[in-house]
XYZ file of N, CA and C in Angstrom:
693
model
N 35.875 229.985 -48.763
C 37.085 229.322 -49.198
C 38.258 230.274 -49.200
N 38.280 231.515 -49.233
C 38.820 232.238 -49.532
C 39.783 232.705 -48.159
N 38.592 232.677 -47.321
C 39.490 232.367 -46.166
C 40.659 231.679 -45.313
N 40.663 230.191 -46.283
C 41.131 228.976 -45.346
C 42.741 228.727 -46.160
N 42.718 229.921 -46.926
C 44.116 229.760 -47.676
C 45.322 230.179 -46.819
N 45.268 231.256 -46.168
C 46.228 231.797 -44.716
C 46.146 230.575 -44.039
N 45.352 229.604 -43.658
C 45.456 228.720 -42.850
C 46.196 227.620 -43.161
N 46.015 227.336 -44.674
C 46.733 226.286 -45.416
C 48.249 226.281 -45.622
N 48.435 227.482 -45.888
C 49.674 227.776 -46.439
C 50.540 228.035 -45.052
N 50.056 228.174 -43.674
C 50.963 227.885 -42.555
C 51.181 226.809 -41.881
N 49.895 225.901 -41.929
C 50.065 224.463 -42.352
C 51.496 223.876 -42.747
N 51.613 224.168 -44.112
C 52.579 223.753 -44.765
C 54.036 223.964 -44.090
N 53.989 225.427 -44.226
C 55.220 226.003 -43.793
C 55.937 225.620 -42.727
N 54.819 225.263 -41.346
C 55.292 224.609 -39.893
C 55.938 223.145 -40.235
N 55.099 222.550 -41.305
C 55.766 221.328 -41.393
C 56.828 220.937 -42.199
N 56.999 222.269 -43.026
C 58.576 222.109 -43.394
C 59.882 222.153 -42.699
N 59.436 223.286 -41.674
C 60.379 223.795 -40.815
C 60.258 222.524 -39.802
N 59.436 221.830 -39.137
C 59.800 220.704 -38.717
C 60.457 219.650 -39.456
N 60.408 219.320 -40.281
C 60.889 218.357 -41.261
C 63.005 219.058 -41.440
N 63.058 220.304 -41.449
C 64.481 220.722 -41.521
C 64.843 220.650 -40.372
N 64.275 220.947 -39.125
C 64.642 220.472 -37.740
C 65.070 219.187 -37.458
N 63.899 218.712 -37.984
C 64.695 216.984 -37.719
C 65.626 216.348 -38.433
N 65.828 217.178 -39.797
C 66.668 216.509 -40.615
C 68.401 217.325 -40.038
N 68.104 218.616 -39.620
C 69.677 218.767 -39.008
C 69.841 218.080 -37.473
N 68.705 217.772 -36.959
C 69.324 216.710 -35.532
C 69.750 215.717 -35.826
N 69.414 214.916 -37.081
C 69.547 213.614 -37.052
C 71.281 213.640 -38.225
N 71.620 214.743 -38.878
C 72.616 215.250 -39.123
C 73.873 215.562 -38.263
N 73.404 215.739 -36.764
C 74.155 216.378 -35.786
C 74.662 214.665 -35.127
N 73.694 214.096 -35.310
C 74.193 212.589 -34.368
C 74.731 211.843 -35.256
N 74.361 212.029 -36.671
C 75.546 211.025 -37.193
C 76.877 211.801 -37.480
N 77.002 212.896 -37.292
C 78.442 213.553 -37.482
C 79.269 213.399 -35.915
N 78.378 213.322 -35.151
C 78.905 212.844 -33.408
C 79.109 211.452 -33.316
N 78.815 211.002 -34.025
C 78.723 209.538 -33.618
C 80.329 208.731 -34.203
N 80.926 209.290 -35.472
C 82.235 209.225 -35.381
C 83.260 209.412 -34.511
N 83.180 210.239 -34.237
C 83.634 210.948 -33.044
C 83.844 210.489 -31.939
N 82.857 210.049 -31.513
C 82.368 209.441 -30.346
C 82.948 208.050 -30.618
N 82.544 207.138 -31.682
C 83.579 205.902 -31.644
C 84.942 206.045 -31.518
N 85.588 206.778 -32.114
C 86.808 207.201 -32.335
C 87.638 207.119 -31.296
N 86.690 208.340 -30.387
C 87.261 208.366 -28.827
C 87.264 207.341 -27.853
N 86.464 206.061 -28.589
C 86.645 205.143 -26.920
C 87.776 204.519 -27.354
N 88.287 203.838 -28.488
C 89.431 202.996 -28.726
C 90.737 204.099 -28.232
N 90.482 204.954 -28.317
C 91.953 206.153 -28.064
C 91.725 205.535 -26.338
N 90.740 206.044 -26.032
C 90.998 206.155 -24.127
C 91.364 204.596 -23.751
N 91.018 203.282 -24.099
C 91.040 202.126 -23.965
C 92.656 202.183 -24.074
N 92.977 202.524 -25.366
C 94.499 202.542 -25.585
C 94.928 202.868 -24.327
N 94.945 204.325 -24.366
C 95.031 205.024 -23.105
C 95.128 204.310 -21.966
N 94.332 203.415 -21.555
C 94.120 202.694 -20.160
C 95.282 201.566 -20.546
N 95.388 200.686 -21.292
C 96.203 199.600 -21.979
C 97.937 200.108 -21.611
N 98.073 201.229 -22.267
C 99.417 201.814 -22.225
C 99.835 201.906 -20.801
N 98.680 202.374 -20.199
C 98.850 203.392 -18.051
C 99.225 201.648 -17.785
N 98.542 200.554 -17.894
C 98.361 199.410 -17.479
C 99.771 198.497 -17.828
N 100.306 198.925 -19.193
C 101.718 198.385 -19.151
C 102.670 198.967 -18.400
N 102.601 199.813 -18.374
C 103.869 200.761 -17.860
C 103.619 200.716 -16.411
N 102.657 200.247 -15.838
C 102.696 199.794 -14.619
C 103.156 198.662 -14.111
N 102.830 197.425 -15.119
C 103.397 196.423 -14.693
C 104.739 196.793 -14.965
N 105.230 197.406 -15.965
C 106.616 197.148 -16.313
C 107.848 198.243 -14.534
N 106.979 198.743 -14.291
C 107.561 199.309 -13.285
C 107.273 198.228 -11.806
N 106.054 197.072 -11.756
C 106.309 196.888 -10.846
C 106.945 195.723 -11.179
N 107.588 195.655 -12.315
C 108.429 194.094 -12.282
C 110.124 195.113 -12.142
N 110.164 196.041 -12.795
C 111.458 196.754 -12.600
C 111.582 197.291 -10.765
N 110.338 197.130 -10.362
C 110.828 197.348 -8.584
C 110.706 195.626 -7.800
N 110.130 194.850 -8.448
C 111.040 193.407 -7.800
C 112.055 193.320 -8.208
N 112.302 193.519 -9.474
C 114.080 193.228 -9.651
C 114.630 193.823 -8.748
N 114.338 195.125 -8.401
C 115.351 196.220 -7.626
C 115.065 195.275 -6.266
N 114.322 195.297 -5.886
C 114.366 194.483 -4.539
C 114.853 193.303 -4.567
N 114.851 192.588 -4.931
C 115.081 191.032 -4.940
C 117.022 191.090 -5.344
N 117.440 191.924 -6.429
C 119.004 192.797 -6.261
C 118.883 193.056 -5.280
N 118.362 194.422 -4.616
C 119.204 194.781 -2.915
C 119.117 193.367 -2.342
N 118.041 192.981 -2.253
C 118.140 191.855 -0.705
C 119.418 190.818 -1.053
N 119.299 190.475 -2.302
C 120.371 189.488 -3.033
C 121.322 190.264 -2.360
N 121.632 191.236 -2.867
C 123.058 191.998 -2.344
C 123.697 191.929 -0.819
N 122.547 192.023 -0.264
C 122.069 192.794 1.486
C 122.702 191.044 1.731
N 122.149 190.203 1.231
C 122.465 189.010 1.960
C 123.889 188.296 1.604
N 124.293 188.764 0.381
C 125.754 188.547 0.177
C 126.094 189.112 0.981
N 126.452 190.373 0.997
C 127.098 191.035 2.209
C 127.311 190.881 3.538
N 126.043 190.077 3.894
C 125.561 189.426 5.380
C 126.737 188.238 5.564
N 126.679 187.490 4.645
C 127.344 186.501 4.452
C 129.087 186.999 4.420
N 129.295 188.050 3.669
C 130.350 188.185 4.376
C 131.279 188.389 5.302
N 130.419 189.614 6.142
C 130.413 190.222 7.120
C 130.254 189.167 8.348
N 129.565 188.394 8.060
C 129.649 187.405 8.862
C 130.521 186.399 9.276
N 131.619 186.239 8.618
C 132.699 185.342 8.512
C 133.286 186.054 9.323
N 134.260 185.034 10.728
C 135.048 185.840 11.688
C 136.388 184.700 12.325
N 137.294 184.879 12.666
C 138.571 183.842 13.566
C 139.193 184.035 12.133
N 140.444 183.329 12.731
C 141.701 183.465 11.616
C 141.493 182.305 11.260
N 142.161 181.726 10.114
C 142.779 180.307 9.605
C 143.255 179.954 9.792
N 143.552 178.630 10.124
C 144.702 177.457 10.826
C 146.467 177.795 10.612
N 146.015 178.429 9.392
C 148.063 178.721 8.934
C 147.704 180.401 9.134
N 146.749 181.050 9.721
C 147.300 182.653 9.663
C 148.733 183.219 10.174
N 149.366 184.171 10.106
C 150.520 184.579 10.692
C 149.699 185.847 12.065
N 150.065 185.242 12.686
C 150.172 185.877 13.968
C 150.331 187.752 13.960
N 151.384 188.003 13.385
C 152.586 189.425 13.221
C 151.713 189.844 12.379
N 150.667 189.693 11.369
C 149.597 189.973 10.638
C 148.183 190.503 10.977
N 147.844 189.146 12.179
C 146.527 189.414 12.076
C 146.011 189.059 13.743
N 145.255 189.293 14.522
C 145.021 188.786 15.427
C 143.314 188.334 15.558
N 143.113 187.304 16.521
C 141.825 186.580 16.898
C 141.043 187.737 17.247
N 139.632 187.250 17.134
C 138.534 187.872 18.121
C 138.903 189.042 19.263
N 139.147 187.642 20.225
C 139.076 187.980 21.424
C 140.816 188.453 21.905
N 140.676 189.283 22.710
C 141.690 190.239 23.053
C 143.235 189.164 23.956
N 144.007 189.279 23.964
C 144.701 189.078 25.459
C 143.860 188.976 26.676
N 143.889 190.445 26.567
C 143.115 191.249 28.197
C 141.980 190.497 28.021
N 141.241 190.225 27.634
C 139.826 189.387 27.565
C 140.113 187.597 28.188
N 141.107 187.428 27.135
C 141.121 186.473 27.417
C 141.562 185.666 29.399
N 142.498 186.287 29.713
C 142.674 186.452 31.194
C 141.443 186.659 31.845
N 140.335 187.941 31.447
C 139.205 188.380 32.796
C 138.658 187.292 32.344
N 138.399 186.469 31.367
C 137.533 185.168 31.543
C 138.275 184.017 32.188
N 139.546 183.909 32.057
C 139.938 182.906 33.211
C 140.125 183.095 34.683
N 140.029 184.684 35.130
C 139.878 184.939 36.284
C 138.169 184.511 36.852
N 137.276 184.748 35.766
C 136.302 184.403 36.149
C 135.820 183.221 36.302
N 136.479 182.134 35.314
C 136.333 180.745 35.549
C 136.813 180.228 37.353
N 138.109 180.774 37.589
C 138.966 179.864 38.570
C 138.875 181.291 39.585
N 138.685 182.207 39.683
C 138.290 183.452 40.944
C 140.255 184.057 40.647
N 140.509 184.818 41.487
C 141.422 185.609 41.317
C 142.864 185.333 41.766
N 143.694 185.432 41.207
C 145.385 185.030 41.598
C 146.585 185.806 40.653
N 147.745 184.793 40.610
C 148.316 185.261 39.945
C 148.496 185.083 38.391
N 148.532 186.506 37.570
C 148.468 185.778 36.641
C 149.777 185.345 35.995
N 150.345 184.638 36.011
C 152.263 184.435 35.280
C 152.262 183.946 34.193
N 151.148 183.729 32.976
C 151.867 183.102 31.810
C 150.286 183.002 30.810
N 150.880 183.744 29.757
C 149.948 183.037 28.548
C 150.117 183.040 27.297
N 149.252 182.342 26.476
C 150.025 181.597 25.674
C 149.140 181.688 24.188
N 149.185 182.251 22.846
C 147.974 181.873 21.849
C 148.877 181.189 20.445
N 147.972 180.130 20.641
C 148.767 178.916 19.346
C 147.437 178.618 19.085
N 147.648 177.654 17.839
C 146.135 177.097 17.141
C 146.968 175.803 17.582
N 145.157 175.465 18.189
C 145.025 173.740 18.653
C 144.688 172.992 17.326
N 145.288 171.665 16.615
C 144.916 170.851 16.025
C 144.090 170.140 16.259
N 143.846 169.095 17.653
C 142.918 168.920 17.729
C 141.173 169.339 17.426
N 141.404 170.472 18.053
C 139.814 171.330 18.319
C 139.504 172.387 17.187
N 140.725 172.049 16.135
C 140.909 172.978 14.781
C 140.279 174.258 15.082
N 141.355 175.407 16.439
C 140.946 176.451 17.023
C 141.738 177.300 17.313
N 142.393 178.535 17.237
C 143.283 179.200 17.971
C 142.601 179.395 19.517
N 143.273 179.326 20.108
C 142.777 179.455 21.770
C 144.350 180.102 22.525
N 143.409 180.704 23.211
C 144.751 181.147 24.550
C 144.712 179.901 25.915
N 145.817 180.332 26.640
C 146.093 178.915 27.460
C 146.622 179.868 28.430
N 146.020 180.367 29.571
C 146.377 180.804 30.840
C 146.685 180.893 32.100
N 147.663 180.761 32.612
C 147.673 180.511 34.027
C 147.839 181.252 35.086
N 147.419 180.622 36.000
C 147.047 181.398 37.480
C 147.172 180.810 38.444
N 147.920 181.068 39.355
C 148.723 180.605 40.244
C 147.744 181.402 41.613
N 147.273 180.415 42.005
C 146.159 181.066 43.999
C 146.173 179.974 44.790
N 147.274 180.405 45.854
C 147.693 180.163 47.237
C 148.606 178.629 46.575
N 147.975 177.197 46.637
C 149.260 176.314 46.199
C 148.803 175.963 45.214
N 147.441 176.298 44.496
C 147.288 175.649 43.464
C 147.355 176.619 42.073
N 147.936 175.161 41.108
C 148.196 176.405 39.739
C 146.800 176.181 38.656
N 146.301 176.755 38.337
C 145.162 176.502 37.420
C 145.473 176.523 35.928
N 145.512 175.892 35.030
C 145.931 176.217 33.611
C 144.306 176.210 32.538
N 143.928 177.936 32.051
C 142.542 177.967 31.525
C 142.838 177.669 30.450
N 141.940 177.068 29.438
C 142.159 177.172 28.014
C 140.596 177.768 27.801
N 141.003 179.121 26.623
C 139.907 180.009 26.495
C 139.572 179.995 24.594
N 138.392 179.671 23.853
C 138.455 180.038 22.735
C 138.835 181.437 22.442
N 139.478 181.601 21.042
C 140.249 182.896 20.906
C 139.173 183.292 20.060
N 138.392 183.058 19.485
C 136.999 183.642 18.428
C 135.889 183.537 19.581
N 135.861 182.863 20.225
C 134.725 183.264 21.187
C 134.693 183.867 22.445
N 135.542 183.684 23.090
C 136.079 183.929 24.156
C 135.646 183.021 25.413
N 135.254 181.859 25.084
C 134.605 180.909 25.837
C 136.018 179.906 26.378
N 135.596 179.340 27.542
C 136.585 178.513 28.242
C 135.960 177.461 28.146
N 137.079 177.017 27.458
C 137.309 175.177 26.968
C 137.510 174.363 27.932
N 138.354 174.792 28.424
C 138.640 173.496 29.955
C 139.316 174.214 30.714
N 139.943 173.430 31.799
C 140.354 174.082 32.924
C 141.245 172.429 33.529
N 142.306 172.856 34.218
C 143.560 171.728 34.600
C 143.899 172.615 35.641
N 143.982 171.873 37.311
C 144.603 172.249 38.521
C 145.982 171.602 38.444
N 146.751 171.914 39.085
C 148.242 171.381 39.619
C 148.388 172.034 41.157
N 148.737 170.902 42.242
C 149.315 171.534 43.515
C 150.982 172.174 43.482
N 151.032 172.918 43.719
C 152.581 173.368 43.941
C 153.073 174.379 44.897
N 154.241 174.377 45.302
C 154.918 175.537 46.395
C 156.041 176.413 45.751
N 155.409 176.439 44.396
C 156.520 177.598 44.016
C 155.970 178.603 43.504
N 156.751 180.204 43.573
C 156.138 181.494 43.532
C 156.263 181.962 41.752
N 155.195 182.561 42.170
C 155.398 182.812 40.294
C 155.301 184.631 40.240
N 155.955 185.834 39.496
C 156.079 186.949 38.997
C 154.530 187.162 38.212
N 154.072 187.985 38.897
C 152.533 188.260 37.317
C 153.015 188.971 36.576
N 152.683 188.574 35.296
C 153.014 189.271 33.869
C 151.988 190.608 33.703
N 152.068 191.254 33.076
C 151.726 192.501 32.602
C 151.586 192.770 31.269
N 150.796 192.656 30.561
C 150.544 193.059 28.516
C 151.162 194.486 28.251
N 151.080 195.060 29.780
C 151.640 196.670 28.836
C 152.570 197.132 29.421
N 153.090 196.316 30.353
C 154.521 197.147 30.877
C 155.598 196.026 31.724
N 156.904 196.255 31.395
C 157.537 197.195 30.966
C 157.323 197.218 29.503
N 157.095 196.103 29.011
C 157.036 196.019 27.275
C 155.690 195.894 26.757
N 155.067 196.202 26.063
C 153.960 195.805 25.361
C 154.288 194.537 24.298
N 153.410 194.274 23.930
C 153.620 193.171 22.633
C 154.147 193.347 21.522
N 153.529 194.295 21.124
C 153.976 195.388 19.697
C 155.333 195.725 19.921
N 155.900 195.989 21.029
C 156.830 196.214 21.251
C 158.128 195.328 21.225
N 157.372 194.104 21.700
C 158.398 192.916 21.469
C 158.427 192.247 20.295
N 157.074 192.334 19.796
C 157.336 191.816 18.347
C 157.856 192.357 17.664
N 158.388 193.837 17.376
C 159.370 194.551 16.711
C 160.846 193.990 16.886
N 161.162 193.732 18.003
C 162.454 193.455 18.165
C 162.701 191.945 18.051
N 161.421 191.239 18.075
C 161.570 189.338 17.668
C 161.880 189.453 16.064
N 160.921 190.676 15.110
C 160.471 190.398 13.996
C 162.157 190.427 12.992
N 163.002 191.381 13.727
C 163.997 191.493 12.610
C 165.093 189.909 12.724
N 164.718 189.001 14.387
C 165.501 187.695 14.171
C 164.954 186.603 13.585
N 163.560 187.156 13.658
C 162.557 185.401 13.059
C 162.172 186.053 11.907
N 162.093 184.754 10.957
C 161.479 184.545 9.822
C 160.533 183.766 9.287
N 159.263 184.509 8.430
C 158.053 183.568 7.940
C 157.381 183.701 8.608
N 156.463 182.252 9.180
C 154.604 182.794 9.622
C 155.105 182.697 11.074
N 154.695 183.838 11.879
C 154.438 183.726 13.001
C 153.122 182.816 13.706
N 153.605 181.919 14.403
C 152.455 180.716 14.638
C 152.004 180.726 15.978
N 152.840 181.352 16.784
C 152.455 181.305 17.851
C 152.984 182.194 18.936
N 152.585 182.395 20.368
C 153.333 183.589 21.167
C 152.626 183.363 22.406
N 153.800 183.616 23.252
C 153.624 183.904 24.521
C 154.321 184.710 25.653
N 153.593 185.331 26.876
C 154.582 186.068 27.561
C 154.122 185.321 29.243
N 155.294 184.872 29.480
C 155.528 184.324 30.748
C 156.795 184.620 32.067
N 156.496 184.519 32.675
C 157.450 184.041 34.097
C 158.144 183.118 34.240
N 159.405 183.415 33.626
C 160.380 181.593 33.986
C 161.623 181.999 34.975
N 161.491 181.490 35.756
C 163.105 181.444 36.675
C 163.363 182.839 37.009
N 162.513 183.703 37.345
C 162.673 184.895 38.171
C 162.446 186.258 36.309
N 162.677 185.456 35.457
C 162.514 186.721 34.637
C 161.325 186.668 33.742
N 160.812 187.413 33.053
C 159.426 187.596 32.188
C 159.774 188.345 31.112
N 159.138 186.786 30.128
C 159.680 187.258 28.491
C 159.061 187.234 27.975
N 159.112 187.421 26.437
C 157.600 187.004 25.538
C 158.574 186.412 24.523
N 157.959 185.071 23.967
C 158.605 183.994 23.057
C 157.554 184.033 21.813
N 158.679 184.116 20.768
C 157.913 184.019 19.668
C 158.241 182.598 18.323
N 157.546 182.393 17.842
C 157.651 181.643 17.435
C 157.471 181.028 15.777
N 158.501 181.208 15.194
C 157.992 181.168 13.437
C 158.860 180.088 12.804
N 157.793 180.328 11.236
C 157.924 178.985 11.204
C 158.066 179.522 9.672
N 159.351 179.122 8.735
C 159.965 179.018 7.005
C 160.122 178.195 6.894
N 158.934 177.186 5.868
C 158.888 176.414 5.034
C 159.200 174.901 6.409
N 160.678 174.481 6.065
C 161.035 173.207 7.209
C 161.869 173.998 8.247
N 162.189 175.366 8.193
C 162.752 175.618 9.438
C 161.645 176.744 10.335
N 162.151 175.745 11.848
C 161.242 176.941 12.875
C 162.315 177.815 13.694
N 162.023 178.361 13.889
C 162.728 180.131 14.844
C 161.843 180.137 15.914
N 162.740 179.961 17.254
C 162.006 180.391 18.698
C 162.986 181.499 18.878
N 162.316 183.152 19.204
C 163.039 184.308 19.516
C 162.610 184.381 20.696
N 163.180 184.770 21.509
C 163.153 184.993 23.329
C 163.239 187.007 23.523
N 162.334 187.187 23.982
C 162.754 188.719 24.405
C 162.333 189.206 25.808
N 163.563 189.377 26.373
C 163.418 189.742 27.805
C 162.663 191.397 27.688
N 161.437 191.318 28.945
C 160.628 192.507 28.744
C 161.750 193.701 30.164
N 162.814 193.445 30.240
C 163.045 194.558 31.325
C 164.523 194.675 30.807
N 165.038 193.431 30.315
C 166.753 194.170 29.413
C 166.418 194.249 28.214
N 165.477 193.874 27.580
C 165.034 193.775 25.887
C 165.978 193.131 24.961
N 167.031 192.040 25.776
C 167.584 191.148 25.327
C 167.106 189.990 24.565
N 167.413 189.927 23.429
C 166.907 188.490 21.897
C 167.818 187.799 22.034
N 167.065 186.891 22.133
C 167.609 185.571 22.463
C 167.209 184.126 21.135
N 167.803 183.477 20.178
C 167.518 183.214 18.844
C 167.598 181.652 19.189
N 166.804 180.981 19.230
C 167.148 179.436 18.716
C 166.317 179.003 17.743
N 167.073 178.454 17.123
C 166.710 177.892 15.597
C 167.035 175.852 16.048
């Protein structure tokens, strides 16, 4: 018996020390286990917060887009608007399409001649400014009518005749600018209309304005630079 006491008494001892082993593991998981709950509601947050601030950025980048394009297409819309208005003043503002344009498209309608006369007024009818050109090849006279915003030819009118016509010139001896300076100090109000032609051996440019109930036709010879006023 005397023997089995060393045996007993380590017995014991192993199974205390197991018994404190297990009692600090099972110590270690419930002090982790706070912890550990703690941390998933934080990261969830975490994900919740990343998840707003995303939508809130991708609704703050449709606004931004749906503004530009809004914008982009106002702008379109403006930019897009083109021709003058039925009452524009002339001495102000001019059409589309050029003079010089307007002629190489009536040369191209009717082939090549002289050119002696043209003319830009707004048509009532066709609620249009248009030029009105003529061209005089071999006996026949051709009279083009050309849109002034498009540059398209409206119609076209022959006449036979045996009389000679002077071709006009846009830039010499006078330019336009040039004559309208010296029409502008006899006429008064909206300039409505203008032309430079070949009459009776000389070539003028006629202008034409219009105050309130009175109209002003100014005459300006392009080679004496003589004004000529009827009211």
């Amino acid at each position: 018996m005397k023997t089995a006491k060393p045996t007993y008494l380590a017995a014991v001892v192993t199974l205390a020390f197991s018994l404190s082993l297990t009692g600090c593991a099972g110590g270690n998981a419930e002090s982790q286990s706070p912890d550990a709950a703690s941390s998933q509601p934080t990261q969830a947050g975490a994900v919740g917060s990343a998840s707003a601030e995303e939508s809130e950025q991708a609704g703050q980048t449709g606004q931004s887009d749906q503004s530009d394009q809004a914008g982009q297409t106002g702008q379109s819309g403006q930019t897009g608007q083109s021709g003058l208005s039925a009452d524009a003043d002339l001495s102000r503002a001019q059409p589309q399409v050029t003079p010089e344009d307007a002629i190489t498209a009536a040369q191209t309608e009717v082939g090549d001649g002289t050119v002696h006369a043209i003319e830009l007024d707004h048509d009532r009818r066709d609620d249009a400014w248009q030029y009105e050109v003529k061209i005089l090849s071999g006996t026949t006279d051709y009279d083009v009518t050309v849109d002034a915003d498009s540059g398209d030819v409206v119609s076209r009118d022959e006449d036979t005749t045996d009389d000679s016509e002077q071709a006009i010139d846009l830039s010499a001896p006078m330019t336009f600018d040039e004559a309208l300076g010296l029409a502008a100090g006899q006429g008064t109000g909206r300039l409505t209309s203008w032309k430079l032609e070949s009459d009776d051996g000389r070539i003028e440019y006629q202008f034409d304005y219009e105050d309130g109930s009175t109209d002003t036709e100014v005459t300006v010879d392009v080679d004496t630079k003589k004004v000529t006023v009827d009211n």
